[in-house]
Amino acid sequence: MSNLNAPSYQIEQPVIFLPGTLCDERIFNACWQYLDIPMRAFVPLQWAEDLTQMKMLTSDRLAYFSQKVHLVGYSMGAYIAALTALENPNRIASLTLIASTCDALPEAAQKARQQTLKLIKSRQYKGLTKKHLAQFFHLSNQDKQQQALVKAMEQDLGPGVLAAQYQATANRKNLMPKLAKANFAINLIAGEQDNFVSQQVFTLMQNALPKANSLIIQNTGHMLPIEQPAELAKHLAANINQLTIA
């Protein structure tokens, strides 16, 4: 439902948004209500069957615009955005990484993914439980409507998309050393209580990328774009509008 009284933050430059695992444009809809971006594009990563297709879809959106673009990636989408930025540095004005580490997956996460893939292959995967779903949100924000949105995206996209996305990003590399040398601006945004990107990990990112702008949004978990859409919109506009594009 649109918020007719929502403040509108205008961004005149091209901005491309990339969603997280098992997310489509609905992950950004609430945030977009606060933004006026005439040159906006979305990368439907849910269409891709592998990493190559993810990168092709992103490059296709880059080609929409003749000037440099601002990439905004959430979770898995942040990793794809970072890969794209590193491969096309002269096309990038800024890179915003939301709730993502852009690092190699820890061993525990890899094992959990393999277990999920086995369940999907054997058709025993039952989807997110209420307990698991709650872990994506801040403890103070267990909004049933927001959780229902996440569950709806999961059900609509299905286990096949989840399997493809897990496999596509299974062999993630640590992009931090290359990002530290990048000439484009980098913005780091995380939730105060993200159970998948801890404060300790975020601090390591800040140390690895000392030139990056960084922000922790309070009362927010991993589902930052739908938990705090107004705050996210405000900071995206501020970060992007302060940059002068060559």
C-alpha positions as a Python dict, from the first residue, in 0.01 Angstrom:
ca = {
    (1, 'M'): (0, 0, 0),
    (2, 'S'): (146, 338, -100),
    (3, 'N'): (211, 605, 159),
    (4, 'L'): (70, 928, 15),
    (5, 'N'): (225, 1131, 296),
    (6, 'A'): (572, 983, 254),
    (7, 'P'): (855, 1233, 199),
    (8, 'S'): (1012, 1199, -142),
    (9, 'Y'): (1389, 1202, -184),
    (10, 'Q'): (1489, 1279, -540),
    (11, 'I'): (1784, 1120, -717),
    (12, 'E'): (1861, 1247, -1066),
    (13, 'Q'): (2131, 992, -1151),
    (14, 'P'): (2070, 634, -1269),
    (15, 'V'): (2030, 380, -989),
    (16, 'I'): (2018, 3, -1037),
    (17, 'F'): (1882, -218, -757),
    (18, 'L'): (1971, -584, -704),
    (19, 'P'): (1766, -810, -470),
    (20, 'G'): (1869, -1075, -220),
    (21, 'T'): (1814, -1450, -217),
    (22, 'L'): (1454, -1545, -293),
    (23, 'C'): (1360, -1178, -330),
    (24, 'D'): (1208, -988, -618),
    (25, 'E'): (1122, -618, -657),
    (26, 'R'): (895, -640, -353),
    (27, 'I'): (1202, -621, -130),
    (28, 'F'): (1249, -259, -243),
    (29, 'N'): (888, -150, -297),
    (30, 'A'): (850, 12, 45),
    (31, 'C'): (1179, 198, 4),
    (32, 'W'): (1091, 314, -348),
    (33, 'Q'): (779, 487, -210),
    (34, 'Y'): (1014, 739, -50),
    (35, 'L'): (1231, 788, -359),
    (36, 'D'): (1183, 976, -683),
    (37, 'I'): (1431, 821, -927),
    (38, 'P'): (1340, 888, -1293),
    (39, 'M'): (1629, 666, -1409),
    (40, 'R'): (1574, 354, -1200),
    (41, 'A'): (1628, -9, -1298),
    (42, 'F'): (1589, -343, -1123),
    (43, 'V'): (1786, -662, -1189),
    (44, 'P'): (1556, -968, -1170),
    (45, 'L'): (1817, -1207, -1034),
    (46, 'Q'): (1540, -1461, -979),
    (47, 'W'): (1538, -1516, -1356),
    (48, 'A'): (1898, -1638, -1360),
    (49, 'E'): (1997, -2003, -1355),
    (50, 'D'): (2362, -1945, -1265),
    (51, 'L'): (2620, -1678, -1184),
    (52, 'T'): (2692, -1605, -1549),
    (53, 'Q'): (2328, -1521, -1612),
    (54, 'M'): (2315, -1305, -1300),
    (55, 'K'): (2606, -1101, -1431),
    (56, 'M'): (2453, -1084, -1779),
    (57, 'L'): (2123, -953, -1641),
    (58, 'T'): (2310, -688, -1445),
    (59, 'S'): (2521, -585, -1743),
    (60, 'D'): (2202, -558, -1947),
    (61, 'R'): (2066, -302, -1698),
    (62, 'L'): (2397, -113, -1707),
    (63, 'A'): (2344, -73, -2080),
    (64, 'Y'): (2017, 113, -2017),
    (65, 'F'): (2215, 425, -1928),
    (66, 'S'): (2486, 621, -2104),
    (67, 'Q'): (2622, 781, -1787),
    (68, 'K'): (2775, 624, -1481),
    (69, 'V'): (2534, 439, -1254),
    (70, 'H'): (2486, 382, -883),
    (71, 'L'): (2453, 14, -793),
    (72, 'V'): (2247, -71, -483),
    (73, 'G'): (2261, -436, -382),
    (74, 'Y'): (2089, -609, -97),
    (75, 'S'): (2232, -930, 60),
    (76, 'M'): (2310, -1169, -228),
    (77, 'G'): (2242, -886, -471),
    (78, 'A'): (2515, -680, -306),
    (79, 'Y'): (2768, -949, -392),
    (80, 'I'): (2654, -953, -756),
    (81, 'A'): (2661, -573, -760),
    (82, 'A'): (3018, -577, -628),
    (83, 'L'): (3126, -828, -892),
    (84, 'T'): (2968, -614, -1161),
    (85, 'A'): (3129, -296, -1030),
    (86, 'L'): (3473, -455, -1022),
    (87, 'E'): (3432, -581, -1379),
    (88, 'N'): (3297, -247, -1507),
    (89, 'P'): (3468, 17, -1290),
    (90, 'N'): (3445, 294, -1549),
    (91, 'R'): (3066, 258, -1557),
    (92, 'I'): (3015, 286, -1182),
    (93, 'A'): (2958, 605, -981),
    (94, 'S'): (2898, 429, -651),
    (95, 'L'): (2834, 90, -498),
    (96, 'T'): (2602, 49, -199),
    (97, 'L'): (2621, -280, -11),
    (98, 'I'): (2321, -349, 213),
    (99, 'A'): (2328, -635, 466),
    (100, 'S'): (2611, -811, 289),
    (101, 'T'): (2974, -898, 353),
    (102, 'C'): (3105, -952, -3),
    (103, 'D'): (3332, -1214, 148),
    (104, 'A'): (3371, -1588, 104),
    (105, 'L'): (3100, -1793, 271),
    (106, 'P'): (3195, -1934, 612),
    (107, 'E'): (3219, -2312, 638),
    (108, 'A'): (2904, -2331, 851),
    (109, 'A'): (2704, -2138, 591),
    (110, 'Q'): (2833, -2362, 313),
    (111, 'K'): (2729, -2674, 504),
    (112, 'A'): (2384, -2530, 574),
    (113, 'R'): (2339, -2453, 206),
    (114, 'Q'): (2443, -2802, 103),
    (115, 'Q'): (2189, -2948, 344),
    (116, 'T'): (1916, -2727, 199),
    (117, 'L'): (2013, -2827, -155),
    (118, 'K'): (1987, -3194, -58),
    (119, 'L'): (1638, -3134, 81),
    (120, 'I'): (1533, -2952, -234),
    (121, 'K'): (1668, -3229, -455),
    (122, 'S'): (1480, -3493, -257),
    (123, 'R'): (1168, -3272, -256),
    (124, 'Q'): (1169, -3261, 122),
    (125, 'Y'): (1232, -2888, 155),
    (126, 'K'): (944, -2727, 345),
    (127, 'G'): (1051, -2364, 325),
    (128, 'L'): (1115, -2111, 601),
    (129, 'T'): (976, -2203, 941),
    (130, 'K'): (826, -1934, 1163),
    (131, 'K'): (1132, -1955, 1388),
    (132, 'H'): (1376, -1916, 1097),
    (133, 'L'): (1170, -1635, 946),
    (134, 'A'): (1175, -1444, 1275),
    (135, 'Q'): (1556, -1453, 1271),
    (136, 'F'): (1560, -1226, 967),
    (137, 'F'): (1400, -944, 1168),
    (138, 'H'): (1502, -733, 1464),
    (139, 'L'): (1367, -864, 1794),
    (140, 'S'): (1170, -543, 1843),
    (141, 'N'): (1020, -571, 1496),
    (142, 'Q'): (833, -897, 1446),
    (143, 'D'): (576, -739, 1216),
    (144, 'K'): (349, -1014, 1081),
    (145, 'Q'): (275, -825, 759),
    (146, 'Q'): (645, -783, 684),
    (147, 'Q'): (712, -1148, 759),
    (148, 'A'): (420, -1243, 536),
    (149, 'L'): (580, -1046, 252),
    (150, 'V'): (905, -1241, 288),
    (151, 'K'): (712, -1568, 300),
    (152, 'A'): (513, -1469, -9),
    (153, 'M'): (831, -1401, -208),
    (154, 'E'): (971, -1736, -98),
    (155, 'Q'): (657, -1923, -201),
    (156, 'D'): (616, -1737, -530),
    (157, 'L'): (976, -1789, -642),
    (158, 'G'): (999, -2143, -511),
    (159, 'P'): (1271, -2393, -418),
    (160, 'G'): (1401, -2411, -774),
    (161, 'V'): (1506, -2047, -764),
    (162, 'L'): (1658, -2097, -420),
    (163, 'A'): (1864, -2390, -545),
    (164, 'A'): (1985, -2195, -848),
    (165, 'Q'): (2084, -1897, -635),
    (166, 'Y'): (2261, -2109, -375),
    (167, 'Q'): (2456, -2291, -644),
    (168, 'A'): (2537, -1971, -833),
    (169, 'T'): (2695, -1810, -527),
    (170, 'A'): (2841, -2119, -360),
    (171, 'N'): (3202, -2045, -452),
    (172, 'R'): (3208, -1682, -346),
    (173, 'K'): (3544, -1511, -336),
    (174, 'N'): (3654, -1245, -92),
    (175, 'L'): (3607, -922, -288),
    (176, 'M'): (3732, -691, -13),
    (177, 'P'): (4093, -655, -135),
    (178, 'K'): (3979, -551, -483),
    (179, 'L'): (3705, -323, -351),
    (180, 'A'): (3960, -149, -130),
    (181, 'K'): (4147, -45, -447),
    (182, 'A'): (3838, 62, -641),
    (183, 'N'): (3801, 423, -759),
    (184, 'F'): (3423, 440, -723),
    (185, 'A'): (3254, 539, -397),
    (186, 'I'): (3139, 261, -166),
    (187, 'N'): (2862, 279, 93),
    (188, 'L'): (2812, 12, 361),
    (189, 'I'): (2472, -19, 529),
    (190, 'A'): (2378, -277, 792),
    (191, 'G'): (2108, -341, 1047),
    (192, 'E'): (2175, -311, 1417),
    (193, 'Q'): (2072, -671, 1480),
    (194, 'D'): (2147, -860, 1162),
    (195, 'N'): (2182, -1228, 1248),
    (196, 'F'): (2360, -1291, 917),
    (197, 'V'): (2594, -990, 911),
    (198, 'S'): (2710, -944, 1269),
    (199, 'Q'): (2849, -624, 1417),
    (200, 'Q'): (3189, -792, 1433),
    (201, 'V'): (3179, -879, 1064),
    (202, 'F'): (3060, -528, 976),
    (203, 'T'): (3352, -382, 1169),
    (204, 'L'): (3590, -601, 970),
    (205, 'M'): (3432, -465, 651),
    (206, 'Q'): (3482, -109, 772),
    (207, 'N'): (3846, -184, 846),
    (208, 'A'): (3895, -348, 507),
    (209, 'L'): (3731, -54, 327),
    (210, 'P'): (3849, 252, 523),
    (211, 'K'): (3741, 497, 250),
    (212, 'A'): (3383, 368, 246),
    (213, 'N'): (3093, 548, 408),
    (214, 'S'): (2930, 321, 664),
    (215, 'L'): (2602, 327, 850),
    (216, 'I'): (2425, 104, 1102),
    (217, 'I'): (2049, 153, 1108),
    (218, 'Q'): (1893, 98, 1449),
    (219, 'N'): (1601, -135, 1526),
    (220, 'T'): (1670, -333, 1211),
    (221, 'G'): (1761, -691, 1129),
    (222, 'H'): (1859, -852, 801),
    (223, 'M'): (1541, -748, 620),
    (224, 'L'): (1653, -386, 634),
    (225, 'P'): (1482, -260, 314),
    (226, 'I'): (1138, -354, 443),
    (227, 'E'): (1202, -296, 814),
    (228, 'Q'): (1332, 61, 778),
    (229, 'P'): (1245, 173, 423),
    (230, 'A'): (1226, 545, 502),
    (231, 'E'): (1565, 548, 674),
    (232, 'L'): (1719, 352, 389),
    (233, 'A'): (1571, 586, 128),
    (234, 'K'): (1699, 891, 313),
    (235, 'H'): (2053, 758, 334),
    (236, 'L'): (2060, 631, -24),
    (237, 'A'): (1958, 974, -149),
    (238, 'A'): (2210, 1150, 75),
    (239, 'N'): (2498, 923, -25),
    (240, 'I'): (2422, 934, -396),
    (241, 'N'): (2338, 1303, -426),
    (242, 'Q'): (2657, 1416, -256),
    (243, 'L'): (2866, 1257, -530),
    (244, 'T'): (2972, 1451, -837),
    (245, 'I'): (2975, 1225, -1140),
    (246, 'A'): (3263, 1280, -1376),
}
